[in-house]
GROMACS .gro file of C-alpha atoms in nm:
model
  308
    1UNK     CA    1   1.330  -1.597  -2.252
    2UNK     CA    2   1.063  -1.868  -2.270
    3UNK     CA    3   1.138  -2.203  -2.105
    4UNK     CA    4   1.110  -2.520  -2.314
    5UNK     CA    5   1.101  -2.877  -2.184
    6UNK     CA    6   1.168  -3.170  -2.416
    7UNK     CA    7   1.144  -3.545  -2.346
    8UNK     CA    8   1.004  -3.869  -2.484
    9UNK     CA    9   0.649  -3.952  -2.374
   10UNK     CA   10   0.674  -4.206  -2.088
   11UNK     CA   11   0.521  -4.550  -2.140
   12UNK     CA   12   0.276  -4.490  -1.856
   13UNK     CA   13   0.110  -4.207  -2.046
   14UNK     CA   14   0.053  -4.402  -2.369
   15UNK     CA   15  -0.299  -4.345  -2.502
   16UNK     CA   16  -0.388  -4.069  -2.257
   17UNK     CA   17  -0.530  -3.737  -2.366
   18UNK     CA   18  -0.273  -3.457  -2.389
   19UNK     CA   19  -0.437  -3.247  -2.115
   20UNK     CA   20  -0.471  -3.539  -1.872
   21UNK     CA   21  -0.128  -3.689  -1.943
   22UNK     CA   22   0.071  -3.367  -1.928
   23UNK     CA   23  -0.117  -3.260  -1.617
   24UNK     CA   24   0.019  -3.571  -1.447
   25UNK     CA   25   0.365  -3.541  -1.602
   26UNK     CA   26   0.424  -3.171  -1.543
   27UNK     CA   27   0.222  -3.115  -1.225
   28UNK     CA   28  -0.002  -2.856  -1.393
   29UNK     CA   29  -0.381  -2.834  -1.394
   30UNK     CA   30  -0.562  -2.971  -1.698
   31UNK     CA   31  -0.688  -2.619  -1.765
   32UNK     CA   32  -0.330  -2.486  -1.777
   33UNK     CA   33  -0.222  -2.764  -2.013
   34UNK     CA   34  -0.526  -2.701  -2.235
   35UNK     CA   35  -0.430  -2.333  -2.256
   36UNK     CA   36  -0.075  -2.426  -2.362
   37UNK     CA   37  -0.213  -2.660  -2.628
   38UNK     CA   38  -0.450  -2.395  -2.761
   39UNK     CA   39  -0.153  -2.158  -2.796
   40UNK     CA   40   0.035  -2.418  -3.002
   41UNK     CA   41   0.292  -2.463  -2.725
   42UNK     CA   42   0.263  -2.843  -2.708
   43UNK     CA   43   0.424  -3.048  -2.987
   44UNK     CA   44   0.450  -3.421  -3.047
   45UNK     CA   45   0.717  -3.523  -3.296
   46UNK     CA   46   0.727  -3.164  -3.419
   47UNK     CA   47   0.352  -3.131  -3.476
   48UNK     CA   48   0.129  -2.909  -3.264
   49UNK     CA   49  -0.100  -3.120  -3.044
   50UNK     CA   50  -0.450  -3.034  -2.927
   51UNK     CA   51  -0.567  -3.092  -2.572
   52UNK     CA   52  -0.779  -3.393  -2.672
   53UNK     CA   53  -0.514  -3.560  -2.890
   54UNK     CA   54  -0.370  -3.888  -2.764
   55UNK     CA   55  -0.015  -3.936  -2.639
   56UNK     CA   56   0.203  -4.209  -2.790
   57UNK     CA   57   0.475  -4.368  -2.582
   58UNK     CA   58   0.819  -4.269  -2.713
   59UNK     CA   59   0.694  -3.972  -2.918
   60UNK     CA   60   0.915  -3.665  -2.873
   61UNK     CA   61   0.735  -3.414  -2.657
   62UNK     CA   62   0.816  -3.042  -2.653
   63UNK     CA   63   0.636  -2.798  -2.426
   64UNK     CA   64   0.707  -2.425  -2.442
   65UNK     CA   65   0.606  -2.226  -2.134
   66UNK     CA   66   0.510  -1.858  -2.144
   67UNK     CA   67   0.738  -1.599  -1.991
   68UNK     CA   68   0.665  -1.533  -1.624
   69UNK     CA   69   0.425  -1.247  -1.573
   70UNK     CA   70   0.583  -0.919  -1.473
   71UNK     CA   71   0.528  -0.855  -1.104
   72UNK     CA   72   0.309  -0.554  -1.057
   73UNK     CA   73   0.427  -0.312  -0.792
   74UNK     CA   74   0.255  -0.059  -0.572
   75UNK     CA   75   0.359   0.300  -0.634
   76UNK     CA   76   0.282   0.553  -0.361
   77UNK     CA   77   0.092   0.804  -0.574
   78UNK     CA   78  -0.152   1.060  -0.430
   79UNK     CA   79  -0.509   1.023  -0.557
   80UNK     CA   80  -0.690   1.351  -0.610
   81UNK     CA   81  -1.025   1.363  -0.434
   82UNK     CA   82  -0.983   1.040  -0.234
   83UNK     CA   83  -1.085   1.103   0.125
   84UNK     CA   84  -1.056   0.894   0.440
   85UNK     CA   85  -1.399   0.817   0.587
   86UNK     CA   86  -1.281   0.603   0.879
   87UNK     CA   87  -0.949   0.463   1.001
   88UNK     CA   88  -0.811   0.269   1.296
   89UNK     CA   89  -0.534   0.014   1.348
   90UNK     CA   90  -0.725  -0.258   1.160
   91UNK     CA   91  -0.913  -0.096   0.875
   92UNK     CA   92  -0.928   0.216   0.664
   93UNK     CA   93  -1.234   0.319   0.463
   94UNK     CA   94  -1.197   0.555   0.170
   95UNK     CA   95  -1.432   0.760  -0.044
   96UNK     CA   96  -1.317   0.632  -0.384
   97UNK     CA   97  -1.350   0.884  -0.668
   98UNK     CA   98  -1.453   0.785  -1.018
   99UNK     CA   99  -1.158   0.695  -1.244
  100UNK     CA  100  -0.967   0.515  -0.969
  101UNK     CA  101  -0.908   0.138  -0.960
  102UNK     CA  102  -0.881  -0.068  -0.641
  103UNK     CA  103  -0.530  -0.182  -0.734
  104UNK     CA  104  -0.295  -0.209  -1.028
  105UNK     CA  105  -0.355  -0.474  -1.291
  106UNK     CA  106  -0.278  -0.574  -1.645
  107UNK     CA  107  -0.401  -0.294  -1.871
  108UNK     CA  108  -0.441  -0.039  -1.591
  109UNK     CA  109  -0.171   0.216  -1.509
  110UNK     CA  110  -0.392   0.490  -1.364
  111UNK     CA  111  -0.451   0.590  -1.000
  112UNK     CA  112  -0.535   0.321  -0.744
  113UNK     CA  113  -0.674   0.306  -0.393
  114UNK     CA  114  -0.373   0.103  -0.276
  115UNK     CA  115  -0.128   0.354  -0.424
  116UNK     CA  116  -0.320   0.647  -0.278
  117UNK     CA  117  -0.321   0.495   0.069
  118UNK     CA  118   0.052   0.426   0.045
  119UNK     CA  119   0.108   0.792  -0.042
  120UNK     CA  120  -0.090   0.887   0.270
  121UNK     CA  121   0.135   0.671   0.484
  122UNK     CA  122  -0.108   0.393   0.566
  123UNK     CA  123   0.034   0.050   0.650
  124UNK     CA  124  -0.173  -0.202   0.457
  125UNK     CA  125  -0.204  -0.576   0.520
  126UNK     CA  126   0.052  -0.777   0.324
  127UNK     CA  127  -0.193  -1.061   0.263
  128UNK     CA  128  -0.270  -1.144  -0.098
  129UNK     CA  129  -0.074  -1.055  -0.411
  130UNK     CA  130   0.166  -0.765  -0.367
  131UNK     CA  131  -0.021  -0.523  -0.592
  132UNK     CA  132  -0.356  -0.573  -0.416
  133UNK     CA  133  -0.251  -0.587  -0.054
  134UNK     CA  134  -0.535  -0.536   0.191
  135UNK     CA  135  -0.806  -0.539  -0.078
  136UNK     CA  136  -1.108  -0.736   0.044
  137UNK     CA  137  -1.359  -0.610  -0.216
  138UNK     CA  138  -1.357  -0.386  -0.524
  139UNK     CA  139  -1.547  -0.111  -0.695
  140UNK     CA  140  -1.539  -0.060  -1.071
  141UNK     CA  141  -1.319   0.222  -1.198
  142UNK     CA  142  -1.635   0.401  -1.310
  143UNK     CA  143  -1.813   0.362  -0.975
  144UNK     CA  144  -1.757   0.597  -0.683
  145UNK     CA  145  -1.818   0.550  -0.312
  146UNK     CA  146  -1.715   0.381   0.008
  147UNK     CA  147  -1.453   0.107   0.001
  148UNK     CA  148  -1.286  -0.061   0.300
  149UNK     CA  149  -0.926  -0.186   0.304
  150UNK     CA  150  -0.760  -0.407   0.568
  151UNK     CA  151  -0.461  -0.267   0.755
  152UNK     CA  152  -0.390  -0.573   0.973
  153UNK     CA  153  -0.356  -0.941   0.883
  154UNK     CA  154  -0.639  -1.028   1.122
  155UNK     CA  155  -0.868  -0.771   0.961
  156UNK     CA  156  -0.787  -0.903   0.614
  157UNK     CA  157  -0.883  -1.259   0.712
  158UNK     CA  158  -1.201  -1.155   0.892
  159UNK     CA  159  -1.323  -0.917   0.621
  160UNK     CA  160  -1.252  -1.161   0.338
  161UNK     CA  161  -1.461  -1.417   0.526
  162UNK     CA  162  -1.738  -1.162   0.587
  163UNK     CA  163  -1.763  -1.074   0.217
  164UNK     CA  164  -1.749  -1.442   0.119
  165UNK     CA  165  -2.033  -1.538   0.353
  166UNK     CA  166  -2.236  -1.226   0.272
  167UNK     CA  167  -2.251  -1.083   0.622
  168UNK     CA  168  -2.152  -0.738   0.491
  169UNK     CA  169  -2.444  -0.503   0.421
  170UNK     CA  170  -2.363  -0.343   0.085
  171UNK     CA  171  -2.584  -0.047  -0.009
  172UNK     CA  172  -2.565   0.131  -0.343
  173UNK     CA  173  -2.763   0.419  -0.486
  174UNK     CA  174  -2.832   0.416  -0.858
  175UNK     CA  175  -3.018   0.648  -1.091
  176UNK     CA  176  -3.189   0.431  -1.349
  177UNK     CA  177  -3.387   0.526  -1.657
  178UNK     CA  178  -3.764   0.516  -1.631
  179UNK     CA  179  -3.961   0.368  -1.342
  180UNK     CA  180  -3.908   0.004  -1.240
  181UNK     CA  181  -4.233  -0.185  -1.185
  182UNK     CA  182  -4.278  -0.271  -0.904
  183UNK     CA  183  -4.114   0.030  -0.741
  184UNK     CA  184  -3.958  -0.202  -0.481
  185UNK     CA  185  -3.857  -0.555  -0.565
  186UNK     CA  186  -3.592  -0.819  -0.627
  187UNK     CA  187  -3.407  -0.916  -0.942
  188UNK     CA  188  -3.297  -1.280  -0.927
  189UNK     CA  189  -3.117  -1.365  -1.249
  190UNK     CA  190  -2.785  -1.547  -1.312
  191UNK     CA  191  -2.497  -1.343  -1.455
  192UNK     CA  192  -2.216  -1.463  -1.682
  193UNK     CA  193  -1.985  -1.323  -1.947
  194UNK     CA  194  -2.158  -1.183  -2.253
  195UNK     CA  195  -2.112  -1.398  -2.560
  196UNK     CA  196  -1.817  -1.283  -2.771
  197UNK     CA  197  -1.715  -1.014  -2.520
  198UNK     CA  198  -1.461  -1.079  -2.244
  199UNK     CA  199  -1.521  -0.754  -2.054
  200UNK     CA  200  -1.899  -0.727  -2.066
  201UNK     CA  201  -2.150  -0.932  -1.867
  202UNK     CA  202  -2.511  -1.036  -1.920
  203UNK     CA  203  -2.795  -1.239  -1.774
  204UNK     CA  204  -2.724  -1.592  -1.898
  205UNK     CA  205  -2.887  -1.929  -1.830
  206UNK     CA  206  -2.556  -2.080  -1.718
  207UNK     CA  207  -2.436  -1.777  -1.521
  208UNK     CA  208  -2.366  -1.752  -1.148
  209UNK     CA  209  -2.662  -1.693  -0.912
  210UNK     CA  210  -2.713  -1.318  -0.865
  211UNK     CA  211  -2.970  -1.142  -0.646
  212UNK     CA  212  -3.036  -0.767  -0.626
  213UNK     CA  213  -3.294  -0.602  -0.397
  214UNK     CA  214  -3.409  -0.245  -0.462
  215UNK     CA  215  -3.639   0.029  -0.332
  216UNK     CA  216  -3.730   0.355  -0.502
  217UNK     CA  217  -3.612   0.661  -0.308
  218UNK     CA  218  -3.726   0.932  -0.549
  219UNK     CA  219  -3.904   0.923  -0.886
  220UNK     CA  220  -3.849   1.184  -1.157
  221UNK     CA  221  -4.008   1.225  -1.498
  222UNK     CA  222  -3.731   1.041  -1.682
  223UNK     CA  223  -3.557   0.839  -1.412
  224UNK     CA  224  -3.572   0.686  -1.065
  225UNK     CA  225  -3.324   0.705  -0.777
  226UNK     CA  226  -3.294   0.363  -0.615
  227UNK     CA  227  -3.153   0.225  -0.291
  228UNK     CA  228  -2.999  -0.112  -0.375
  229UNK     CA  229  -2.900  -0.397  -0.147
  230UNK     CA  230  -2.677  -0.662  -0.301
  231UNK     CA  231  -2.727  -1.015  -0.179
  232UNK     CA  232  -2.448  -1.138  -0.409
  233UNK     CA  233  -2.153  -0.946  -0.550
  234UNK     CA  234  -2.101  -1.028  -0.917
  235UNK     CA  235  -1.899  -0.810  -1.152
  236UNK     CA  236  -2.122  -0.532  -1.294
  237UNK     CA  237  -2.421  -0.689  -1.112
  238UNK     CA  238  -2.631  -0.374  -1.069
  239UNK     CA  239  -2.555  -0.250  -1.418
  240UNK     CA  240  -2.639  -0.587  -1.576
  241UNK     CA  241  -2.956  -0.651  -1.377
  242UNK     CA  242  -3.116  -0.313  -1.442
  243UNK     CA  243  -3.015  -0.322  -1.806
  244UNK     CA  244  -3.182  -0.664  -1.829
  245UNK     CA  245  -3.515  -0.521  -1.708
  246UNK     CA  246  -3.475  -0.225  -1.947
  247UNK     CA  247  -3.394   0.032  -1.683
  248UNK     CA  248  -3.017   0.081  -1.727
  249UNK     CA  249  -2.822   0.313  -1.502
  250UNK     CA  250  -2.829   0.665  -1.644
  251UNK     CA  251  -2.506   0.737  -1.830
  252UNK     CA  252  -2.415   0.369  -1.865
  253UNK     CA  253  -2.375   0.357  -2.243
  254UNK     CA  254  -2.205   0.017  -2.223
  255UNK     CA  255  -2.527  -0.139  -2.096
  256UNK     CA  256  -2.779   0.044  -2.310
  257UNK     CA  257  -2.837   0.385  -2.151
  258UNK     CA  258  -2.976   0.668  -2.365
  259UNK     CA  259  -2.683   0.893  -2.466
  260UNK     CA  260  -2.915   1.194  -2.505
  261UNK     CA  261  -3.034   1.169  -2.145
  262UNK     CA  262  -2.675   1.121  -2.028
  263UNK     CA  263  -2.575   1.439  -2.209
  264UNK     CA  264  -2.868   1.633  -2.060
  265UNK     CA  265  -2.768   1.519  -1.710
  266UNK     CA  266  -2.399   1.595  -1.770
  267UNK     CA  267  -2.298   1.233  -1.708
  268UNK     CA  268  -1.979   1.086  -1.846
  269UNK     CA  269  -2.015   0.757  -1.656
  270UNK     CA  270  -2.287   0.544  -1.499
  271UNK     CA  271  -2.484   0.704  -1.214
  272UNK     CA  272  -2.388   0.441  -0.955
  273UNK     CA  273  -2.253   0.510  -0.608
  274UNK     CA  274  -2.145   0.277  -0.326
  275UNK     CA  275  -2.344   0.458  -0.058
  276UNK     CA  276  -2.283   0.253   0.256
  277UNK     CA  277  -2.100  -0.048   0.400
  278UNK     CA  278  -2.211  -0.213   0.724
  279UNK     CA  279  -2.013  -0.492   0.890
  280UNK     CA  280  -1.889  -0.632   1.219
  281UNK     CA  281  -1.558  -0.472   1.308
  282UNK     CA  282  -1.286  -0.739   1.274
  283UNK     CA  283  -1.126  -0.645   1.608
  284UNK     CA  284  -1.418  -0.639   1.851
  285UNK     CA  285  -1.726  -0.744   1.653
  286UNK     CA  286  -1.917  -0.416   1.697
  287UNK     CA  287  -2.142  -0.323   1.407
  288UNK     CA  288  -2.004  -0.033   1.205
  289UNK     CA  289  -2.162   0.159   0.916
  290UNK     CA  290  -1.966   0.388   0.685
  291UNK     CA  291  -2.146   0.625   0.446
  292UNK     CA  292  -2.026   0.817   0.140
  293UNK     CA  293  -2.192   1.134   0.011
  294UNK     CA  294  -2.265   1.182  -0.360
  295UNK     CA  295  -1.983   1.337  -0.564
  296UNK     CA  296  -2.046   1.655  -0.761
  297UNK     CA  297  -2.126   1.493  -1.099
  298UNK     CA  298  -2.395   1.267  -0.953
  299UNK     CA  299  -2.543   1.548  -0.743
  300UNK     CA  300  -2.559   1.768  -1.054
  301UNK     CA  301  -2.759   1.505  -1.244
  302UNK     CA  302  -3.015   1.496  -0.963
  303UNK     CA  303  -3.035   1.876  -0.961
  304UNK     CA  304  -3.113   1.876  -1.333
  305UNK     CA  305  -3.393   1.623  -1.284
  306UNK     CA  306  -3.539   1.806  -0.986
  307UNK     CA  307  -3.538   2.140  -1.167
  308UNK     CA  308  -3.734   1.984  -1.453
   0.00000   0.00000   0.00000
């Protein structure tokens, strides 16, 4: 049942904007109050109030709060094809298959790395929200490859800091359409949400700084296999950047890939693989590198190109 709070507007808030006044009155952020107002959950004398409306002392205020979000839980469920690449008392690195999320979330009820590790008996750090314990970085559901998870509290803290300050060497391999010019280079372009689309991203003037370095490993007639080093770690960064320069990842129909080429290569997802992670071990500081081999679907696409 939704909670409702009702009261007269205090004299001290007279003339203040709704978002500023209720932020002070209710102890919420102005953003949270603005969201309530946009949902029609703030009323003054029985009339829905906008976030920029002004409060009047003595007016009857009613605020309806949304129901608390359901707590997501971790279910110990085996994940087919997920292999352990490295494990010790502090960390465990997995070879994440395509179609597997890092953790549970709203709108996702499929297999997860966290659930798969629980089914294998791994004790994961309890830091962070319950459903994403130990997660220090993520891979898209449609991206395969190496992913590291913290087992100890110390490892969680150290790895989160390492990813934040970009001391982790993140290497991806991607098969992109055509031949980028130059064959080795850097894409420095800000990334933000695509206009009118909450789940797609794009290069935007007001986006967050995003830098991608790449080198060509192998060139084919229709595509190029690239080694990619991420300087930043934005959502969909590689997919967005190469789409922006008109060389989308093969099979990535969301970001403009040719569906005919995807069909010829047998791809049902983007050809993008988290190839290697390098970082200082959180326990003793030694440099460690963990590598993931290509899964069968990505290897098949390369075989098709090489045979041509």
